[in-house]
Amino acid sequence: MAGPTGHGESLGAALGDLLRAQVTPRHWLSSYSAKHWHAQLSQLTGTHRGYQALESTGLDVRPDTLIKWLSDPDYNVRRSYRDLIHTAYENVAIVPAEPIPDLIKNGQFEISGLVKTGNDERERGTRRAAPLRIDGRRGDWSAIEALWLAGDLRDDDLEDRFIDNVIVADIGEGTDGWEFGGSSYSVELR
């Protein structure tokens, strides 16, 4: 029985596809698209959560000042206040990433695609060569998870860190390191 599988044009893209299918990444809510401070403030003051975000950033103005700001988009608001409004807006608009679950960190990975170590280069996951099997439990996921939670985990970073911190931790450096130079990969989690 097949487990969750990710596909991509690189090992990192396949791993990223698998990860995003299992865990919600950090993302921006599509309903928050205002760019100007006035539009951001108007949207924030429309919800209780928005007011809380303004308060948590330290925006402390009298109600009549807030009314003046809301009634005139050209009102001359100090830069420091506009920065606080923008920070509050981002705090409401950005949904934090879920942590990478143990299901993934402790999973057994089967990698199919072109794999090279030293002079051994072959297409894994075919009748001629089994998938490359990696035990995720042996890996150090801290660097991967830190980038994931920050919303900065690009596919190439994921590939590099997965090789260095998970593959090498499980089965070693290989003959001359590990290379994944193919153009199509799948990663199945078992």
mmCIF file of N, CA, C and O in Angstrom, residues 112-182:
data_model
loop_
_atom_site.group_PDB
_atom_site.id
_atom_site.type_symbol
_atom_site.label_atom_id
_atom_site.label_comp_id
_atom_site.label_asym_id
_atom_site.label_seq_id
_atom_site.Cartn_x
_atom_site.Cartn_y
_atom_site.Cartn_z
ATOM 1 N N SER A 112 12.689 7.867 -5.778
ATOM 2 C CA SER A 112 12.815 7.364 -7.149
ATOM 3 C C SER A 112 13.262 8.498 -8.047
ATOM 4 O O SER A 112 12.749 9.613 -7.961
ATOM 5 N N GLY A 113 14.221 8.204 -8.911
ATOM 6 C CA GLY A 113 14.785 9.191 -9.824
ATOM 7 C C GLY A 113 16.270 8.937 -9.965
ATOM 8 O O GLY A 113 16.809 7.970 -9.421
ATOM 9 N N LEU A 114 16.954 9.798 -10.682
ATOM 10 C CA LEU A 114 18.380 9.632 -10.942
ATOM 11 C C LEU A 114 19.190 9.940 -9.683
ATOM 12 O O LEU A 114 19.097 11.039 -9.132
ATOM 13 N N VAL A 115 19.976 8.954 -9.227
ATOM 14 C CA VAL A 115 20.784 9.091 -8.021
ATOM 15 C C VAL A 115 22.227 8.733 -8.376
ATOM 16 O O VAL A 115 22.478 7.723 -9.014
ATOM 17 N N LYS A 116 23.155 9.580 -7.943
ATOM 18 C CA LYS A 116 24.565 9.333 -8.216
ATOM 19 C C LYS A 116 25.366 9.462 -6.942
ATOM 20 O O LYS A 116 25.191 10.404 -6.173
ATOM 21 N N THR A 117 26.251 8.492 -6.722
ATOM 22 C CA THR A 117 27.272 8.586 -5.694
ATOM 23 C C THR A 117 28.529 7.977 -6.290
ATOM 24 O O THR A 117 28.530 6.840 -6.748
ATOM 25 N N GLY A 118 29.578 8.772 -6.360
ATOM 26 C CA GLY A 118 30.814 8.324 -7.003
ATOM 27 C C GLY A 118 30.571 7.994 -8.468
ATOM 28 O O GLY A 118 29.993 8.788 -9.209
ATOM 29 N N ASN A 119 30.978 6.792 -8.889
ATOM 30 C CA ASN A 119 30.770 6.347 -10.271
ATOM 31 C C ASN A 119 29.440 5.633 -10.465
ATOM 32 O O ASN A 119 29.104 5.245 -11.578
ATOM 33 N N ASP A 120 28.719 5.408 -9.382
ATOM 34 C CA ASP A 120 27.423 4.710 -9.451
ATOM 35 C C ASP A 120 26.309 5.722 -9.702
ATOM 36 O O ASP A 120 25.926 6.473 -8.809
ATOM 37 N N GLU A 121 25.817 5.725 -10.930
ATOM 38 C CA GLU A 121 24.710 6.611 -11.295
ATOM 39 C C GLU A 121 23.626 5.749 -11.928
ATOM 40 O O GLU A 121 23.876 5.063 -12.925
ATOM 41 N N ARG A 122 22.450 5.776 -11.313
ATOM 42 C CA ARG A 122 21.360 4.972 -11.875
ATOM 43 C C ARG A 122 20.002 5.560 -11.547
ATOM 44 O O ARG A 122 19.854 6.321 -10.602
ATOM 45 N N GLU A 123 19.047 5.161 -12.348
ATOM 46 C CA GLU A 123 17.650 5.546 -12.163
ATOM 47 C C GLU A 123 17.078 4.619 -11.101
ATOM 48 O O GLU A 123 16.951 3.416 -11.316
ATOM 49 N N ARG A 124 16.752 5.180 -9.945
ATOM 50 C CA ARG A 124 16.222 4.376 -8.828
ATOM 51 C C ARG A 124 14.703 4.305 -8.930
ATOM 52 O O ARG A 124 14.060 5.183 -9.496
ATOM 53 N N GLY A 125 14.143 3.243 -8.367
ATOM 54 C CA GLY A 125 12.696 3.070 -8.374
ATOM 55 C C GLY A 125 12.185 2.437 -9.657
ATOM 56 O O GLY A 125 11.047 2.658 -10.052
ATOM 57 N N THR A 126 13.025 1.652 -10.305
ATOM 58 C CA THR A 126 12.637 0.936 -11.526
ATOM 59 C C THR A 126 12.789 -0.564 -11.281
ATOM 60 O O THR A 126 13.216 -0.994 -10.205
ATOM 61 N N ARG A 127 12.485 -1.355 -12.296
ATOM 62 C CA ARG A 127 12.674 -2.815 -12.167
ATOM 63 C C ARG A 127 14.146 -3.160 -12.006
ATOM 64 O O ARG A 127 14.479 -4.178 -11.422
ATOM 65 N N ARG A 128 15.030 -2.300 -12.511
ATOM 66 C CA ARG A 128 16.465 -2.585 -12.472
ATOM 67 C C ARG A 128 17.129 -2.126 -11.174
ATOM 68 O O ARG A 128 18.196 -2.606 -10.815
ATOM 69 N N ALA A 129 16.523 -1.161 -10.486
ATOM 70 C CA ALA A 129 17.120 -0.634 -9.249
ATOM 71 C C ALA A 129 16.019 -0.166 -8.297
ATOM 72 O O ALA A 129 15.158 0.625 -8.675
ATOM 73 N N ALA A 130 16.078 -0.665 -7.093
ATOM 74 C CA ALA A 130 15.087 -0.296 -6.075
ATOM 75 C C ALA A 130 15.208 1.185 -5.739
ATOM 76 O O ALA A 130 16.247 1.802 -5.973
ATOM 77 N N PRO A 131 14.146 1.765 -5.181
ATOM 78 C CA PRO A 131 14.245 3.162 -4.735
ATOM 79 C C PRO A 131 15.332 3.299 -3.668
ATOM 80 O O PRO A 131 15.664 2.337 -2.976
ATOM 81 N N LEU A 132 15.866 4.493 -3.537
ATOM 82 C CA LEU A 132 16.808 4.781 -2.467
ATOM 83 C C LEU A 132 15.990 4.899 -1.187
ATOM 84 O O LEU A 132 15.092 5.737 -1.093
ATOM 85 N N ARG A 133 16.272 4.059 -0.215
ATOM 86 C CA ARG A 133 15.496 4.039 1.029
ATOM 87 C C ARG A 133 16.272 4.763 2.128
ATOM 88 O O ARG A 133 17.425 4.440 2.407
ATOM 89 N N ILE A 134 15.592 5.725 2.748
ATOM 90 C CA ILE A 134 16.200 6.555 3.784
ATOM 91 C C ILE A 134 15.326 6.513 5.036
ATOM 92 O O ILE A 134 14.110 6.680 4.961
ATOM 93 N N ASP A 135 15.963 6.310 6.183
ATOM 94 C CA ASP A 135 15.273 6.305 7.469
ATOM 95 C C ASP A 135 15.351 7.712 8.063
ATOM 96 O O ASP A 135 16.414 8.158 8.494
ATOM 97 N N GLY A 136 14.218 8.402 8.070
ATOM 98 C CA GLY A 136 14.175 9.775 8.563
ATOM 99 C C GLY A 136 14.471 9.916 10.038
ATOM 100 O O GLY A 136 14.868 10.991 10.495
ATOM 101 N N ARG A 137 14.292 8.849 10.810
ATOM 102 C CA ARG A 137 14.520 8.912 12.256
ATOM 103 C C ARG A 137 15.972 9.210 12.601
ATOM 104 O O ARG A 137 16.261 9.738 13.663
ATOM 105 N N ARG A 138 16.877 8.869 11.719
ATOM 106 C CA ARG A 138 18.302 9.063 11.998
ATOM 107 C C ARG A 138 18.757 10.492 11.699
ATOM 108 O O ARG A 138 19.852 10.877 12.061
ATOM 109 N N GLY A 139 17.900 11.255 11.029
ATOM 110 C CA GLY A 139 18.291 12.587 10.580
ATOM 111 C C GLY A 139 18.142 13.663 11.635
ATOM 112 O O GLY A 139 17.467 13.504 12.647
ATOM 113 N N ASP A 140 18.787 14.778 11.367
ATOM 114 C CA ASP A 140 18.656 15.985 12.183
ATOM 115 C C ASP A 140 17.781 16.947 11.388
ATOM 116 O O ASP A 140 18.218 17.529 10.390
ATOM 117 N N TRP A 141 16.560 17.139 11.818
ATOM 118 C CA TRP A 141 15.573 17.934 11.096
ATOM 119 C C TRP A 141 15.537 19.387 11.552
ATOM 120 O O TRP A 141 14.744 20.177 11.049
ATOM 121 N N SER A 142 16.383 19.779 12.506
ATOM 122 C CA SER A 142 16.268 21.117 13.105
ATOM 123 C C SER A 142 16.454 22.242 12.090
ATOM 124 O O SER A 142 15.700 23.221 12.113
ATOM 125 N N ALA A 143 17.434 22.155 11.203
ATOM 126 C CA ALA A 143 17.663 23.224 10.219
ATOM 127 C C ALA A 143 16.515 23.294 9.215
ATOM 128 O O ALA A 143 16.074 24.378 8.829
ATOM 129 N N ILE A 144 16.025 22.136 8.796
ATOM 130 C CA ILE A 144 14.900 22.085 7.858
ATOM 131 C C ILE A 144 13.667 22.698 8.513
ATOM 132 O O ILE A 144 12.977 23.533 7.923
ATOM 133 N N GLU A 145 13.396 22.309 9.748
ATOM 134 C CA GLU A 145 12.201 22.814 10.425
ATOM 135 C C GLU A 145 12.293 24.315 10.705
ATOM 136 O O GLU A 145 11.305 25.031 10.588
ATOM 137 N N ALA A 146 13.479 24.807 11.045
ATOM 138 C CA ALA A 146 13.630 26.245 11.301
ATOM 139 C C ALA A 146 13.301 27.054 10.042
ATOM 140 O O ALA A 146 12.582 28.054 10.113
ATOM 141 N N LEU A 147 13.801 26.621 8.887
ATOM 142 C CA LEU A 147 13.485 27.314 7.631
ATOM 143 C C LEU A 147 12.012 27.181 7.286
ATOM 144 O O LEU A 147 11.390 28.121 6.787
ATOM 145 N N TRP A 148 11.439 26.006 7.529
ATOM 146 C CA TRP A 148 10.016 25.761 7.248
ATOM 147 C C TRP A 148 9.150 26.709 8.064
ATOM 148 O O TRP A 148 8.246 27.359 7.540
ATOM 149 N N LEU A 149 9.403 26.797 9.358
ATOM 150 C CA LEU A 149 8.590 27.629 10.240
ATOM 151 C C LEU A 149 8.722 29.113 9.899
ATOM 152 O O LEU A 149 7.772 29.879 10.052
ATOM 153 N N ALA A 150 9.895 29.510 9.413
ATOM 154 C CA ALA A 150 10.112 30.905 9.034
ATOM 155 C C ALA A 150 9.520 31.228 7.664
ATOM 156 O O ALA A 150 9.463 32.388 7.273
ATOM 157 N N GLY A 151 9.095 30.195 6.942
ATOM 158 C CA GLY A 151 8.552 30.404 5.600
ATOM 159 C C GLY A 151 9.634 30.617 4.559
ATOM 160 O O GLY A 151 9.369 31.140 3.480
ATOM 161 N N ASP A 152 10.863 30.196 4.868
ATOM 162 C CA ASP A 152 12.003 30.423 3.984
ATOM 163 C C ASP A 152 12.573 29.139 3.390
ATOM 164 O O ASP A 152 13.714 29.129 2.920
ATOM 165 N N LEU A 153 11.834 28.047 3.411
ATOM 166 C CA LEU A 153 12.350 26.766 2.919
ATOM 167 C C LEU A 153 12.073 26.619 1.430
ATOM 168 O O LEU A 153 10.982 26.251 1.018
ATOM 169 N N ARG A 154 13.087 26.947 0.624
ATOM 170 C CA ARG A 154 12.981 26.772 -0.825
ATOM 171 C C ARG A 154 13.354 25.330 -1.164
ATOM 172 O O ARG A 154 14.040 24.661 -0.396
ATOM 173 N N ASP A 155 12.921 24.875 -2.330
ATOM 174 C CA ASP A 155 13.170 23.495 -2.729
ATOM 175 C C ASP A 155 14.655 23.153 -2.755
ATOM 176 O O ASP A 155 15.053 22.076 -2.306
ATOM 177 N N ASP A 156 15.504 24.065 -3.246
ATOM 178 C CA ASP A 156 16.934 23.755 -3.304
ATOM 179 C C ASP A 156 17.547 23.690 -1.904
ATOM 180 O O ASP A 156 18.423 22.860 -1.635
ATOM 181 N N ASP A 157 17.079 24.537 -0.978
ATOM 182 C CA ASP A 157 17.543 24.444 0.415
ATOM 183 C C ASP A 157 17.099 23.129 1.038
ATOM 184 O O ASP A 157 17.871 22.488 1.766
ATOM 185 N N LEU A 158 15.860 22.740 0.777
ATOM 186 C CA LEU A 158 15.336 21.489 1.319
ATOM 187 C C LEU A 158 16.162 20.315 0.815
ATOM 188 O O LEU A 158 16.536 19.434 1.587
ATOM 189 N N GLU A 159 16.465 20.314 -0.476
ATOM 190 C CA GLU A 159 17.275 19.224 -1.034
ATOM 191 C C GLU A 159 18.652 19.173 -0.380
ATOM 192 O O GLU A 159 19.091 18.110 0.073
ATOM 193 N N ASP A 160 19.332 20.306 -0.304
ATOM 194 C CA ASP A 160 20.681 20.339 0.280
ATOM 195 C C ASP A 160 20.670 19.875 1.732
ATOM 196 O O ASP A 160 21.500 19.057 2.146
ATOM 197 N N ARG A 161 19.727 20.372 2.498
ATOM 198 C CA ARG A 161 19.677 20.018 3.923
ATOM 199 C C ARG A 161 19.210 18.576 4.135
ATOM 200 O O ARG A 161 19.660 17.916 5.065
ATOM 201 N N PHE A 162 18.326 18.088 3.275
ATOM 202 C CA PHE A 162 17.894 16.698 3.380
ATOM 203 C C PHE A 162 19.072 15.767 3.091
ATOM 204 O O PHE A 162 19.266 14.778 3.802
ATOM 205 N N ILE A 163 19.859 16.107 2.080
ATOM 206 C CA ILE A 163 21.044 15.289 1.779
ATOM 207 C C ILE A 163 22.007 15.321 2.962
ATOM 208 O O ILE A 163 22.425 14.271 3.470
ATOM 209 N N ASP A 164 22.370 16.525 3.418
ATOM 210 C CA ASP A 164 23.372 16.670 4.472
ATOM 211 C C ASP A 164 22.918 16.156 5.832
ATOM 212 O O ASP A 164 23.713 15.575 6.572
ATOM 213 N N ASN A 165 21.656 16.393 6.177
ATOM 214 C CA ASN A 165 21.208 16.125 7.546
ATOM 215 C C ASN A 165 20.364 14.875 7.713
ATOM 216 O O ASN A 165 20.141 14.434 8.836
ATOM 217 N N VAL A 166 19.865 14.311 6.611
ATOM 218 C CA VAL A 166 19.025 13.111 6.736
ATOM 219 C C VAL A 166 19.668 11.933 6.001
ATOM 220 O O VAL A 166 19.906 10.886 6.602
ATOM 221 N N ILE A 167 19.957 12.096 4.715
ATOM 222 C CA ILE A 167 20.556 10.983 3.963
ATOM 223 C C ILE A 167 21.908 10.597 4.543
ATOM 224 O O ILE A 167 22.159 9.429 4.849
ATOM 225 N N VAL A 168 22.800 11.578 4.710
ATOM 226 C CA VAL A 168 24.139 11.290 5.229
ATOM 227 C C VAL A 168 24.057 10.736 6.650
ATOM 228 O O VAL A 168 24.796 9.816 7.000
ATOM 229 N N ALA A 169 23.138 11.250 7.454
ATOM 230 C CA ALA A 169 22.978 10.740 8.823
ATOM 231 C C ALA A 169 22.523 9.285 8.820
ATOM 232 O O ALA A 169 22.879 8.524 9.717
ATOM 233 N N ASP A 170 21.750 8.888 7.811
ATOM 234 C CA ASP A 170 21.246 7.519 7.760
ATOM 235 C C ASP A 170 22.245 6.559 7.124
ATOM 236 O O ASP A 170 22.582 5.536 7.714
ATOM 237 N N ILE A 171 22.719 6.886 5.929
ATOM 238 C CA ILE A 171 23.548 5.895 5.214
ATOM 239 C C ILE A 171 24.948 6.382 4.884
ATOM 240 O O ILE A 171 25.705 5.692 4.217
ATOM 241 N N GLY A 172 25.314 7.557 5.318
ATOM 242 C CA GLY A 172 26.677 8.035 5.125
ATOM 243 C C GLY A 172 26.842 8.890 3.883
ATOM 244 O O GLY A 172 25.901 9.137 3.131
ATOM 245 N N GLU A 173 28.086 9.318 3.669
ATOM 246 C CA GLU A 173 28.441 10.229 2.585
ATOM 247 C C GLU A 173 28.309 9.623 1.198
ATOM 248 O O GLU A 173 28.308 10.329 0.219
ATOM 249 N N GLY A 174 28.276 8.305 1.101
ATOM 250 C CA GLY A 174 28.338 7.690 -0.222
ATOM 251 C C GLY A 174 29.789 7.691 -0.677
ATOM 252 O O GLY A 174 30.686 8.093 0.053
ATOM 253 N N THR A 175 30.028 7.258 -1.886
ATOM 254 C CA THR A 175 31.392 7.184 -2.393
ATOM 255 C C THR A 175 32.002 8.567 -2.534
ATOM 256 O O THR A 175 33.125 8.815 -2.112
ATOM 257 N N ASP A 176 31.274 9.491 -3.133
ATOM 258 C CA ASP A 176 31.736 10.867 -3.326
ATOM 259 C C ASP A 176 30.581 11.822 -3.094
ATOM 260 O O ASP A 176 30.344 12.730 -3.873
ATOM 261 N N GLY A 177 29.831 11.641 -2.041
ATOM 262 C CA GLY A 177 28.653 12.462 -1.801
ATOM 263 C C GLY A 177 27.470 11.968 -2.613
ATOM 264 O O GLY A 177 27.541 10.951 -3.302
ATOM 265 N N TRP A 178 26.374 12.686 -2.505
ATOM 266 C CA TRP A 178 25.136 12.312 -3.191
ATOM 267 C C TRP A 178 24.749 13.397 -4.178
ATOM 268 O O TRP A 178 24.790 14.575 -3.847
ATOM 269 N N GLU A 179 24.363 12.983 -5.378
ATOM 270 C CA GLU A 179 23.904 13.930 -6.394
ATOM 271 C C GLU A 179 22.567 13.448 -6.935
ATOM 272 O O GLU A 179 22.374 12.255 -7.181
ATOM 273 N N PHE A 180 21.678 14.392 -7.119
ATOM 274 C CA PHE A 180 20.349 14.123 -7.658
ATOM 275 C C PHE A 180 20.151 15.056 -8.848
ATOM 276 O O PHE A 180 19.480 16.073 -8.746
ATOM 277 N N GLY A 181 20.778 14.702 -9.974
ATOM 278 C CA GLY A 181 20.805 15.576 -11.138
ATOM 279 C C GLY A 181 19.739 15.292 -12.174
ATOM 280 O O GLY A 181 19.802 15.814 -13.282
ATOM 281 N N GLY A 182 18.753 14.486 -11.832
ATOM 282 C CA GLY A 182 17.692 14.156 -12.783
ATOM 283 C C GLY A 182 16.669 15.271 -12.913
ATOM 284 O O GLY A 182 16.789 16.338 -12.316
#
